[in-house]
Short mmCIF file of C-alpha atoms in Angstrom, two decimals:
data_model
loop_
_atom_site.label_atom_id
_atom_site.label_comp_id
_atom_site.label_asym_id
_atom_site.label_seq_id
_atom_site.Cartn_x
_atom_site.Cartn_y
_atom_site.Cartn_z
CA MET A 1045 0.00 0.00 0.00
CA ASP A 1046 1.50 3.37 -0.99
CA ALA A 1047 2.15 6.11 1.55
CA ALA A 1048 -0.76 8.34 0.53
CA THR A 1049 -3.33 5.52 0.72
CA THR A 1050 -1.83 4.38 4.03
CA ALA A 1051 -2.15 7.91 5.39
CA THR A 1052 -5.83 7.98 4.39
CA MET A 1053 -6.40 4.56 5.91
CA LEU A 1054 -4.91 5.68 9.25
CA GLN A 1055 -7.22 8.70 9.31
CA VAL A 1056 -10.26 6.51 8.50
CA LEU A 1057 -9.37 4.06 11.27
CA ARG A 1058 -9.26 6.80 13.92
CA ASP A 1059 -12.14 6.99 16.39
CA PRO A 1060 -14.72 9.39 14.89
CA ALA A 1061 -15.64 10.45 18.44
CA GLY A 1062 -12.21 12.08 18.84
CA VAL A 1063 -10.49 12.69 22.18
CA PRO A 1064 -11.94 14.76 25.05
CA SER A 1065 -8.97 17.11 25.54
CA HIS A 1066 -5.77 18.16 23.81
CA PRO A 1067 -4.00 15.07 22.35
CA LEU A 1068 -0.66 16.25 23.76
CA ILE A 1069 -2.03 15.58 27.26
CA PHE A 1070 -2.73 12.00 26.21
CA GLN A 1071 0.67 11.61 24.61
CA VAL A 1072 2.55 12.93 27.66
CA LEU A 1073 0.48 10.80 30.04
CA MET A 1074 0.99 7.74 27.82
CA VAL A 1075 4.78 8.14 27.99
CA LEU A 1076 4.79 8.95 31.72
CA THR A 1077 2.50 6.12 32.79
CA TRP A 1078 4.48 3.63 30.72
CA VAL A 1079 7.58 4.31 32.87
CA PRO A 1080 6.38 2.62 36.10
CA HIS A 1081 4.85 -0.17 34.01
CA ILE A 1082 8.06 -1.10 32.18
CA PHE A 1083 10.06 -0.60 35.39
CA LEU A 1084 7.97 -3.29 37.09
CA VAL A 1085 8.08 -5.53 34.02
CA ASN A 1086 11.88 -5.31 34.23
CA LEU A 1087 11.89 -5.86 37.97
CA THR A 1088 9.63 -8.91 37.61
CA PHE A 1089 11.74 -10.54 34.89
CA GLY A 1090 14.90 -9.95 36.87
CA SER A 1091 13.58 -11.04 40.26
CA ALA A 1092 11.86 -14.14 38.81
CA LEU A 1093 15.05 -15.29 37.12
CA MET A 1094 17.05 -14.62 40.30
CA ALA A 1095 14.46 -16.47 42.42
CA LEU A 1096 14.88 -19.53 40.20
CA TYR A 1097 18.66 -19.33 40.03
CA ALA A 1098 18.90 -18.92 43.79
CA PHE A 1099 16.40 -21.77 44.25
CA ASN A 1100 18.87 -24.11 42.56
CA ARG A 1101 21.45 -23.16 45.19
CA ARG A 1102 19.04 -23.27 48.12
CA GLU A 1103 21.27 -25.46 50.27
CA GLU A 1104 23.32 -22.27 50.92
CA PRO A 1105 21.48 -20.00 53.41
CA HIS A 1106 22.05 -16.68 51.60
CA TRP A 1107 20.81 -18.05 48.30
CA GLN A 1108 17.86 -19.72 49.98
CA ARG A 1109 16.84 -16.48 51.70
CA LEU A 1110 17.33 -14.53 48.48
CA SER A 1111 15.25 -17.03 46.49
CA GLU A 1112 12.30 -16.73 48.88
CA ALA A 1113 12.50 -12.93 48.92
CA MET A 1114 12.78 -12.58 45.13
CA THR A 1115 9.92 -15.06 44.60
CA LYS A 1116 7.78 -12.62 46.57
CA VAL A 1117 9.13 -9.62 44.66
CA ALA A 1118 8.18 -11.25 41.34
CA LYS A 1119 4.76 -12.20 42.73
CA VAL A 1120 3.99 -8.62 43.74
CA GLY A 1121 5.72 -7.34 40.58
CA VAL A 1122 3.33 -9.15 38.23
CA SER A 1123 0.34 -7.81 40.10
CA LEU A 1124 1.63 -4.22 40.00
CA LEU A 1125 2.82 -4.33 36.39
CA ILE A 1126 -0.67 -5.41 35.34
CA VAL A 1127 -2.35 -2.65 37.36
CA LEU A 1128 0.12 -0.03 36.14
CA GLY A 1129 -0.09 -1.35 32.57
CA VAL A 1130 -3.72 -0.33 32.26
CA ALA A 1131 -3.08 3.42 32.04
CA PRO A 1132 -0.49 3.39 29.20
CA LEU A 1133 -2.62 0.83 27.35
CA LEU A 1134 -5.66 3.10 27.53
CA PHE A 1135 -3.70 6.17 26.41
CA THR A 1136 -2.17 4.18 23.53
CA GLN A 1137 -5.52 2.97 22.28
CA THR A 1138 -6.86 6.51 22.52
CA ILE A 1139 -4.31 8.30 20.31
CA TYR A 1140 -2.77 5.35 18.47
CA ASP A 1141 -5.98 3.37 18.05
CA PRO A 1142 -5.48 2.57 14.33
CA GLN A 1143 -2.06 1.08 15.05
CA TRP A 1144 -2.99 -0.74 18.24
CA TYR A 1145 -6.26 -2.28 17.04
CA ALA A 1146 -4.99 -3.24 13.58
CA SER A 1147 -2.01 -5.00 15.14
CA ASN A 1148 -4.24 -6.72 17.71
CA VAL A 1149 -6.68 -7.96 15.06
CA LEU A 1150 -3.88 -9.17 12.77
CA SER A 1151 -2.51 -11.32 15.61
CA ALA A 1152 -5.76 -11.78 17.52
CA THR A 1153 -5.02 -15.37 18.52
CA TRP A 1154 -1.89 -14.18 20.29
CA VAL A 1155 -3.86 -11.53 22.18
CA ILE A 1156 -6.03 -14.32 23.59
CA VAL A 1157 -2.97 -16.51 24.18
CA PHE A 1158 -1.54 -13.59 26.18
CA ILE A 1159 -4.46 -13.63 28.63
CA PHE A 1160 -4.41 -17.39 29.19
CA THR A 1161 -0.64 -17.75 29.44
CA LEU A 1162 -0.49 -14.86 31.90
CA ILE A 1163 -3.12 -16.51 34.09
CA VAL A 1164 -1.53 -19.98 33.89
CA GLY A 1165 1.97 -18.57 34.33
CA TYR A 1166 0.96 -16.52 37.35
CA LEU A 1167 -0.78 -19.54 38.93
CA ALA A 1168 2.39 -21.56 38.38
CA TRP A 1169 4.40 -18.79 40.01
CA PHE A 1170 2.06 -18.84 43.01
CA ALA A 1171 2.54 -22.61 43.33
CA PHE A 1172 6.30 -22.02 43.33
CA TYR A 1173 5.83 -19.25 45.91
CA PHE A 1174 3.80 -21.53 48.22
CA LYS A 1175 6.37 -24.33 47.99
CA ASN A 1176 9.59 -22.31 48.05
CA HIS A 1177 10.24 -22.40 51.80
CA GLY A 1178 13.47 -23.69 53.29
CA ALA A 1179 16.38 -25.64 51.88
CA ASP A 1180 14.33 -28.82 51.41
CA SER A 1181 11.70 -27.33 49.07
CA PRO A 1182 10.73 -29.85 46.36
CA ALA A 1183 12.58 -29.60 43.04
CA TRP A 1184 9.33 -29.75 41.03
CA ALA A 1185 8.35 -26.38 42.48
CA GLY A 1186 11.33 -24.92 40.64
CA TRP A 1187 10.07 -26.37 37.37
CA LEU A 1188 6.70 -24.73 37.97
CA GLY A 1189 8.45 -21.44 38.64
CA GLY A 1190 10.47 -21.87 35.46
CA PHE A 1191 7.27 -22.47 33.53
CA GLY A 1192 5.80 -19.31 35.08
CA LEU A 1193 8.79 -17.20 34.02
CA ALA A 1194 8.67 -18.70 30.51
CA MET A 1195 5.03 -17.62 30.24
CA PHE A 1196 5.90 -14.09 31.46
CA LEU A 1197 8.64 -13.87 28.81
CA LEU A 1198 6.22 -15.08 26.14
CA ASP A 1199 3.72 -12.43 27.25
CA GLY A 1200 6.41 -9.76 27.05
CA PHE A 1201 7.18 -10.96 23.54
CA ILE A 1202 3.49 -10.81 22.56
CA MET A 1203 3.28 -7.22 23.82
CA HIS A 1204 6.44 -6.49 21.84
CA ILE A 1205 4.96 -7.77 18.57
CA LEU A 1206 1.65 -5.96 19.15
CA ALA A 1207 3.47 -2.65 19.63
CA TYR A 1208 5.94 -3.32 16.82
CA GLN A 1209 3.48 -4.43 14.12
CA GLY A 1210 1.58 -1.18 14.63
CA LEU A 1211 4.57 0.71 13.21
CA PHE A 1212 4.12 -0.73 9.70
CA PRO A 1213 0.66 0.38 8.49
CA ASP A 1214 1.77 0.12 4.83
CA GLN A 1215 2.19 -3.64 5.30
CA TRP A 1216 -1.03 -4.42 7.16
CA LEU A 1217 -3.04 -5.23 4.03
CA GLU A 1218 -0.34 -7.63 2.78
CA TRP A 1219 -0.28 -9.29 6.22
CA TYR A 1220 -4.07 -9.48 6.27
CA ALA A 1221 -4.39 -10.81 2.72
CA PRO A 1222 -1.07 -12.26 1.54
CA GLN A 1223 -1.19 -12.55 -2.27
CA GLY A 1224 -4.82 -11.50 -2.12
CA GLN A 1225 -5.85 -14.49 0.03
CA VAL A 1226 -7.55 -13.16 3.16
CA ASP A 1227 -6.26 -14.73 6.38
CA MET A 1228 -8.69 -14.05 9.19
CA SER A 1229 -7.19 -16.59 11.59
CA GLY A 1230 -5.10 -14.11 13.58
CA THR A 1231 -2.57 -16.85 14.26
CA SER A 1232 0.34 -15.22 12.46
CA ILE A 1233 3.11 -13.15 13.96
CA HIS A 1234 4.04 -10.73 11.20
CA ALA A 1235 6.92 -8.67 12.56
CA TRP A 1236 9.30 -8.61 15.50
CA GLN A 1237 12.70 -7.17 16.19
CA LEU A 1238 15.25 -9.11 18.22
CA PRO A 1239 17.42 -6.14 19.35
CA ARG A 1240 14.35 -4.24 20.54
CA TYR A 1241 13.00 -7.14 22.60
CA GLY A 1242 16.55 -7.99 23.73
CA PHE A 1243 17.10 -4.40 24.86
CA PHE A 1244 14.16 -4.66 27.26
CA LEU A 1245 15.43 -8.00 28.59
CA ALA A 1246 18.85 -6.44 29.21
CA MET A 1247 17.09 -3.51 30.88
CA SER A 1248 15.55 -6.08 33.25
CA ALA A 1249 19.03 -7.03 34.44
CA THR A 1250 19.93 -3.37 35.00
CA VAL A 1251 16.73 -2.46 36.83
CA PHE A 1252 16.84 -5.62 38.93
CA GLY A 1253 20.50 -5.09 39.83
CA LEU A 1254 19.75 -1.54 40.96
CA PHE A 1255 16.72 -2.79 42.88
CA MET A 1256 18.97 -5.24 44.75
CA LEU A 1257 21.23 -2.37 45.80
CA ALA A 1258 18.24 -0.42 47.12
CA TYR A 1259 16.85 -3.59 48.75
CA ALA A 1260 20.12 -4.11 50.64
CA ASP A 1261 20.10 -0.49 51.84
CA TYR A 1262 16.43 -0.62 52.79
CA PHE A 1263 16.90 -3.58 55.14
CA ARG A 1264 19.97 -2.14 56.87
CA VAL A 1265 17.77 -1.05 59.78
CA ARG A 1266 16.36 -4.55 60.33
CA ALA A 1267 18.22 -6.62 62.92
CA ASP A 1268 16.82 -9.87 61.43
CA ARG A 1269 18.57 -9.19 58.09
CA PRO A 1270 22.24 -10.11 58.76
CA ALA A 1271 24.82 -7.65 57.47
CA ASP A 1272 26.67 -10.38 55.55
CA TYR A 1273 23.46 -11.30 53.69
CA LEU A 1274 22.90 -7.66 52.73
CA ALA A 1275 26.53 -7.32 51.62
CA PHE A 1276 26.07 -10.47 49.53
CA VAL A 1277 22.94 -9.00 47.91
CA ARG A 1278 24.64 -5.63 47.33
CA SER A 1279 27.66 -7.14 45.62
CA LEU A 1280 25.49 -9.40 43.49
CA GLY A 1281 23.18 -6.50 42.55
CA ALA A 1282 26.05 -4.23 41.50
CA ARG A 1283 27.53 -6.92 39.26
CA ILE A 1284 24.16 -7.67 37.64
CA ALA A 1285 23.53 -3.95 37.04
CA VAL A 1286 26.94 -3.56 35.38
CA VAL A 1287 26.25 -6.49 33.05
CA GLY A 1288 22.73 -5.18 32.35
CA ALA A 1289 23.84 -1.63 31.54
CA GLY A 1290 26.65 -2.93 29.31
CA LEU A 1291 24.28 -5.25 27.45
CA GLN A 1292 21.79 -2.41 27.08
CA LEU A 1293 24.45 -0.25 25.45
CA VAL A 1294 25.39 -2.99 22.99
CA LEU A 1295 21.75 -3.82 22.22
CA LEU A 1296 20.81 -0.15 21.79
CA VAL A 1297 23.53 0.22 19.16
CA TRP A 1298 22.29 -2.96 17.45
CA TRP A 1299 18.71 -1.65 17.67
CA LEU A 1300 19.71 1.68 16.11
CA ILE A 1301 21.56 -0.15 13.32
CA ASP A 1302 18.53 -2.40 12.74
CA VAL A 1303 16.07 0.51 12.51
CA PRO A 1304 15.62 1.68 8.87
CA ALA A 1305 18.17 4.42 8.08
CA ARG A 1306 15.45 6.65 6.59
CA LEU A 1307 14.07 7.23 10.11
CA GLY A 1308 17.24 9.17 10.85
CA MET A 1309 17.58 7.86 14.41
CA TRP A 1310 21.38 8.33 14.28
CA SER A 1311 20.87 12.05 13.89
CA ASN A 1312 18.17 12.12 16.56
CA LEU A 1313 19.38 13.78 19.75
CA LEU A 1314 17.39 11.33 21.88
CA SER A 1315 19.37 8.34 20.57
CA TRP A 1316 22.61 9.98 21.68
CA ALA A 1317 21.10 11.13 24.98
CA LEU A 1318 20.10 7.55 25.75
CA LEU A 1319 23.50 6.17 24.74
CA ALA A 1320 25.18 8.78 26.94
CA TYR A 1321 22.83 8.12 29.84
CA LEU A 1322 23.50 4.39 29.63
CA GLY A 1323 27.22 5.16 29.61
CA VAL A 1324 26.83 7.18 32.81
CA LEU A 1325 24.71 4.43 34.35
CA LEU A 1326 27.33 1.84 33.43
CA ALA A 1327 30.06 3.97 35.03
CA ALA A 1328 27.96 4.57 38.17
CA THR A 1329 27.21 0.88 38.63
CA TRP A 1330 30.85 0.02 37.89
CA LEU A 1331 31.92 2.34 40.71
CA ALA A 1332 29.35 0.73 43.02
CA ARG A 1333 30.93 -2.71 42.59
CA GLY A 1334 32.87 -2.19 45.81
CA GLY A 1335 29.63 -2.83 47.65
CA GLN A 1336 29.65 0.30 49.82
CA PRO A 1337 26.24 0.70 51.47
CA GLY A 1338 24.09 3.82 51.07
CA GLN A 1339 24.07 4.23 47.28
CA GLY A 1340 21.08 2.02 46.49
CA TYR A 1341 18.33 4.64 46.37
CA ARG A 1342 20.43 7.08 44.35
CA LEU A 1343 21.28 4.41 41.79
CA LEU A 1344 17.70 3.16 41.65
CA ALA A 1345 16.57 6.74 40.93
CA LEU A 1346 19.19 6.87 38.17
CA GLY A 1347 17.61 3.70 36.80
CA ALA A 1348 14.14 5.28 36.92
CA GLY A 1349 15.54 8.21 34.94
CA MET A 1350 16.87 5.74 32.39
CA ALA A 1351 13.41 4.14 32.10
CA ALA A 1352 11.89 7.60 31.56
CA LEU A 1353 14.41 8.35 28.81
CA VAL A 1354 13.72 4.96 27.20
CA ALA A 1355 10.00 5.80 27.24
CA ILE A 1356 10.60 9.13 25.49
CA PHE A 1357 13.00 7.51 23.00
CA ARG A 1358 10.45 4.81 22.23
CA GLU A 1359 7.79 7.44 21.50
CA ALA A 1360 10.20 9.44 19.31
CA LEU A 1361 10.93 6.25 17.40
CA ARG A 1362 7.23 5.57 16.89
CA MET A 1363 6.72 9.11 15.61
CA ALA A 1364 9.61 8.63 13.19
CA TYR A 1365 8.15 5.33 11.93
CA LEU A 1366 4.75 6.96 11.32
CA GLN A 1367 5.96 10.29 9.93
CA PRO A 1368 6.00 9.10 6.26
CA PHE A 1369 2.27 8.46 6.62
CA ASN A 1370 1.65 11.94 8.05
CA TYR A 1371 0.37 10.39 11.25
CA ASN A 1372 0.62 12.96 14.00
CA VAL A 1373 -1.30 12.53 17.25
CA LEU A 1374 -1.48 16.31 17.63
CA ASP A 1375 -3.99 16.58 14.76
CA TYR A 1376 -6.37 14.08 16.37
CA LYS A 1377 -9.95 15.34 16.37
CA VAL A 1378 -10.78 16.97 19.72
CA VAL A 1379 -14.27 17.10 21.19
CA TRP A 1380 -13.66 19.03 24.39
CA ASP A 1381 -15.25 17.57 27.49
CA VAL A 1382 -13.93 19.83 30.23
CA PRO A 1383 -15.87 18.37 33.23
CA THR A 1384 -14.55 14.88 32.44
CA VAL A 1385 -10.99 16.14 32.16
CA ILE A 1386 -11.28 18.01 35.48
CA MET A 1387 -12.73 14.94 37.16
CA PHE A 1388 -9.93 12.80 35.74
CA ILE A 1389 -7.19 15.13 37.00
CA LEU A 1390 -8.82 15.49 40.43
CA THR A 1391 -9.16 11.70 40.68
CA LEU A 1392 -5.55 11.17 39.63
CA LEU A 1393 -4.20 13.68 42.13
CA GLY A 1394 -6.76 13.23 44.91
CA VAL A 1395 -7.48 9.52 45.04
CA GLY A 1396 -4.37 8.38 43.18
CA GLY A 1397 -2.02 10.67 45.08
CA LEU A 1398 -3.46 10.16 48.55
CA MET A 1399 -4.38 6.47 48.30
CA GLY A 1400 -1.24 5.60 46.35
CA GLY A 1401 0.83 7.72 48.71
CA PHE A 1402 -0.71 6.01 51.72
CA ILE A 1403 -0.11 2.49 50.40
CA ILE A 1404 3.49 3.21 49.37
CA THR A 1405 4.29 5.00 52.65
CA ALA A 1406 2.66 2.26 54.72
CA ALA A 1407 4.56 -0.47 52.85
CA TYR A 1408 7.84 1.45 53.11
CA LYS A 1409 7.55 2.24 56.82
CA SER A 1410 6.11 -1.07 58.01
CA GLY A 1411 8.76 -3.08 56.13
CA ARG A 1412 11.52 -1.38 58.08
CA VAL A 1413 10.14 -2.53 61.42
CA GLN A 1414 10.56 -6.02 62.76
CA GLY A 1415 7.30 -7.46 64.11
CA MET A 1416 4.23 -5.27 64.64
CA TYR A 1417 4.34 -1.82 63.06
CA GLN A 1418 2.68 1.08 64.88
CA ALA A 1419 1.55 3.77 62.43
CA ASP A 1420 2.97 7.23 63.09
CA ALA A 1421 1.06 10.53 62.85
CA THR A 1422 1.99 11.16 59.17
CA LEU A 1423 0.73 7.79 58.07
CA GLN A 1424 -2.45 8.22 60.09
CA ARG A 1425 -3.13 11.56 58.42
CA LEU A 1426 -2.48 9.96 55.01
CA ALA A 1427 -4.87 7.12 55.88
CA THR A 1428 -7.60 9.57 56.87
CA GLY A 1429 -6.95 11.66 53.78
CA SER A 1430 -7.06 8.72 51.40
CA LEU A 1431 -10.27 7.40 52.96
CA ALA A 1432 -11.85 10.86 52.78
CA SER A 1433 -10.78 11.35 49.15
CA THR A 1434 -12.21 7.95 48.22
CA ILE A 1435 -15.54 8.76 49.88
CA ILE A 1436 -15.64 12.16 48.16
CA TRP A 1437 -14.82 10.42 44.86
CA VAL A 1438 -17.61 7.85 45.26
CA VAL A 1439 -20.12 10.58 46.17
CA ALA A 1440 -18.98 12.79 43.27
CA PHE A 1441 -18.99 9.89 40.81
CA LEU A 1442 -22.42 8.58 41.74
CA GLY A 1443 -23.75 12.11 42.31
CA THR A 1444 -22.75 13.23 38.81
CA GLY A 1445 -24.43 10.17 37.32
CA LEU A 1446 -27.59 10.73 39.34
CA TRP A 1447 -27.65 14.44 38.52
CA ILE A 1448 -27.31 13.77 34.78
CA TRP A 1449 -29.92 11.03 34.93
CA LEU A 1450 -32.42 13.24 36.79
CA ARG A 1451 -31.75 16.20 34.51
CA ASN A 1452 -32.49 14.09 31.44
CA ASN A 1453 -35.75 12.72 32.83
CA PRO B 823 -24.94 14.28 15.45
CA GLY B 824 -23.27 13.52 18.80
CA LYS B 825 -19.57 14.48 18.88
CA GLY B 826 -19.77 15.31 15.17
CA ILE B 827 -19.89 11.65 14.19
CA VAL B 828 -21.23 11.22 10.66
CA SER B 829 -22.85 7.92 9.68
CA ASP B 830 -21.02 5.85 7.07
CA LEU B 831 -24.23 4.19 5.93
CA PRO B 832 -25.14 6.67 3.13
CA LEU B 833 -21.64 6.14 1.69
CA VAL B 834 -22.00 2.36 1.97
CA GLU B 835 -25.43 2.55 0.34
CA ALA B 836 -24.11 4.67 -2.53
CA LYS B 837 -20.78 2.97 -3.20
CA GLY B 838 -20.85 -0.36 -1.39
CA VAL B 839 -18.39 -1.97 1.01
CA LEU B 840 -15.96 -3.20 -1.67
CA ALA B 841 -15.27 0.31 -2.89
CA THR B 842 -14.94 1.93 0.55
CA HIS B 843 -13.44 -0.68 2.91
CA MET B 844 -9.67 -0.16 3.30
CA PHE B 845 -8.78 -3.84 3.73
CA VAL B 846 -10.34 -5.37 0.59
CA PRO B 847 -7.76 -7.23 -1.54
CA ASN B 848 -7.56 -5.69 -5.02
CA ASP B 849 -8.88 -8.73 -6.88
CA LEU B 850 -12.06 -8.65 -4.79
CA ARG B 851 -12.88 -4.98 -5.43
CA VAL B 852 -14.97 -5.84 -8.51
CA ILE B 853 -17.37 -8.78 -8.49
CA THR B 854 -17.03 -11.28 -11.34
CA ALA B 855 -18.53 -14.72 -11.94
CA GLU B 856 -15.19 -16.22 -10.85
CA ASN B 857 -14.69 -14.36 -7.59
CA LYS B 858 -18.33 -14.00 -6.55
CA LEU B 859 -18.18 -16.67 -3.82
CA ARG B 860 -14.87 -15.31 -2.46
CA VAL B 861 -16.31 -11.79 -2.37
CA GLY B 862 -19.40 -13.17 -0.64
CA GLU B 863 -17.18 -14.90 1.90
CA PHE B 864 -15.19 -11.71 2.52
CA LEU B 865 -18.31 -9.58 2.94
CA THR B 866 -20.05 -12.14 5.15
CA LYS B 867 -17.03 -12.57 7.39
CA THR B 868 -16.49 -8.81 7.57
CA LEU B 869 -20.10 -7.76 8.15
CA CYS B 870 -21.83 -10.72 9.82
CA THR B 871 -19.38 -12.82 11.80
CA ASN B 872 -19.04 -10.40 14.70
CA CYS B 873 -22.38 -11.88 15.82
CA HIS B 874 -22.93 -14.96 13.63
CA SER B 875 -21.06 -18.22 13.23
CA ILE B 876 -20.92 -19.58 9.71
CA GLU B 877 -20.46 -23.31 10.31
CA PRO B 878 -23.76 -25.23 9.87
CA ASP B 879 -23.46 -26.97 13.25
CA ALA B 880 -22.22 -23.94 15.22
CA LYS B 881 -24.18 -22.69 18.21
CA LEU B 882 -23.71 -18.92 17.99
CA ARG B 883 -26.63 -17.75 15.82
CA ALA B 884 -25.18 -19.73 12.89
CA LEU B 885 -26.15 -18.24 9.52
CA PRO B 886 -27.05 -21.57 7.81
CA ASP B 887 -29.38 -22.32 10.73
CA ARG B 888 -30.95 -18.83 10.63
CA PHE B 889 -31.81 -19.36 6.95
CA GLY B 890 -33.26 -22.82 7.60
CA PHE B 891 -30.23 -24.49 5.96
CA SER B 892 -31.49 -23.18 2.64
CA ASP B 893 -29.13 -23.45 -0.31
CA ASP B 894 -31.33 -21.14 -2.36
CA PRO B 895 -29.57 -17.75 -2.89
CA VAL B 896 -32.83 -16.12 -4.01
CA MET B 897 -34.56 -16.88 -0.71
CA ILE B 898 -31.55 -15.61 1.28
CA LYS B 899 -31.21 -12.48 -0.82
CA ALA B 900 -34.89 -11.65 -0.26
CA TYR B 901 -34.05 -11.17 3.41
CA LEU B 902 -31.02 -8.99 2.60
CA ASP B 903 -33.16 -6.95 0.16
CA GLY B 904 -35.99 -6.40 2.58
CA ALA B 905 -35.82 -6.40 6.35
CA LEU B 906 -32.04 -6.00 6.60
CA PHE B 907 -31.75 -3.41 3.84
CA HIS B 908 -34.38 -1.18 5.45
CA GLY B 909 -33.31 -1.79 9.05
CA LYS B 910 -36.54 -3.39 10.19
CA ILE B 911 -34.96 -5.89 12.59
CA PRO B 912 -34.90 -4.37 16.10
CA TYR B 913 -31.77 -6.25 17.20
CA MET B 914 -29.75 -5.98 13.97
CA PRO B 915 -28.23 -2.92 12.33
CA LYS B 916 -29.51 -1.59 9.04
CA LEU B 917 -27.36 -2.82 6.15
CA PRO B 918 -28.18 -1.06 2.88
CA LEU B 919 -25.75 -2.84 0.56
CA PRO B 920 -25.72 -2.50 -3.25
CA GLU B 921 -27.49 -5.19 -5.27
CA ALA B 922 -24.32 -6.99 -6.43
CA GLU B 923 -22.91 -7.24 -2.90
CA ARG B 924 -26.19 -8.65 -1.59
CA GLU B 925 -26.10 -11.22 -4.37
CA ALA B 926 -22.55 -12.25 -3.50
CA ILE B 927 -23.40 -12.61 0.21
CA ALA B 928 -26.53 -14.63 -0.58
CA ALA B 929 -24.55 -16.94 -2.89
CA TYR B 930 -21.95 -17.52 -0.17
CA ILE B 931 -24.44 -18.14 2.65
CA ALA B 932 -26.35 -20.54 0.37
CA SER B 933 -23.10 -22.39 -0.35
CA LEU B 934 -22.61 -22.93 3.40
CA SER B 935 -25.71 -25.16 3.43
CA LYS B 936 -24.68 -27.36 0.51
CA GLY B 937 -25.22 -30.96 1.48
CA GLN B 938 -27.47 -30.02 4.42
CA GLN B 939 -31.12 -31.02 4.55
CA PRO B 940 -33.10 -27.79 4.13
CA LEU B 941 -35.45 -27.27 7.06
CA LEU B 942 -38.44 -26.63 4.82
CA ALA B 943 -37.96 -29.84 2.84
CA ALA B 944 -37.38 -31.78 6.05
CA ARG B 945 -40.76 -30.63 7.35
CA GLN B 946 -42.45 -31.74 4.12
CA ILE B 947 -40.93 -35.18 4.40
CA THR B 948 -42.13 -35.52 7.98
CA HIS B 949 -45.56 -34.29 6.93
CA GLU B 950 -45.72 -36.75 4.10
CA GLY B 951 -44.48 -39.45 6.39
CA VAL B 952 -47.40 -38.85 8.77
CA ARG B 953 -49.86 -38.77 5.88
#
């Protein structure tokens, strides 16, 4: 399909209802909300692999303790990455709906496979979690855990192809009807890119390594976490982060070489910014190899910055892929719906900020105390605030619905 | 119209699906005696299979079953020409397709019931059997 027809097709496939506020808001929120999602995807991959590796060395106390802890991290990680994956998914399907839906329909079977393998994989991980206690845990539990991780990796790959196929609208018709023969099965995978998927796997090593450094610092105040265990974790984390950052650098170069030259990514400032940032991250993790305590949070924040830069780079890349077809989210039809936008922002800040803040603060503070945790005044105020904001939200939400219903009757 | 959404139906009625749908393979854009069944299959799968199965023994409002397993395109097309064309079915959308596209769909749906015992004929046999 030629570029002009493809451009028309993309416009036709857009939602005729438009978006309820300026598309730039959606684009910025899509990039921002994707950061915590991918960060947790990375953390889950890394912690799951470490849990399994450490499980195989469970006769040694440090490894056994680490395996149990990382099994829990991966368990919570999957849950959070799903919850935090909803927002970027919704923003994507709002401004990139032609790309997202076309890709999903072309590989529809894999979209359904994604759901089932995620459920089965997560159940397998839970079985591993229930059985992974002590040095004499049964070996079969490890196989279940391995199956779980394999399913998570498959799901990551499915998400990769769904995002990637959306970048080639000029090829959709050929994929849909190769040589004029319509294939409605949805069983085919039409496009994928090894360096791109590999980059995110390498990023999992980096993020997980940095997480281990922060984990070791976090538990310094707990008497039941021996200093030699934390030093072991810290040293391991630093080495993993170094390997991860190095691999990311290599894979980013490969990725940039693999991307069509016409996109001009070598002359894009963001490509160089990301390469430079990864270089700094590699140097910072290299210096942390000594295992000195107290750098974990700083390095983890550096990792979060890297994820944010990756998110921006990924969006710039998508814009470059779609530029020949004149696809620009900023010219999306807008049907302003100011009350909805205000309610969204208030909900995000009010309920999201207070409730999210409360949960994170409670988890952070209670984890640092051995045994029963007694909430301090700040946490109590946050608890009251989050409860109040939720009640106000429910009243406002139902009240608005009732008001509109009564007004229209 | 709400949110400035304009209905596509007048365009479909004037030009048909084959001329306006972005994903139609080129050799199906114009109906010929050779490709008629393939066009019918494409249109049926595109327009009907969101709600209807097409296999004769399927359970989800299967099209052969809904047309009494008829293999008569004329009978099937009468439905597409009438109630469906004018949107007289409360639970189905209006579908004002051009004549040639209705013919192709009817031919395809009829072909799905080839080798099946039409419901109407089956009733006659039973009736005769009783008599």
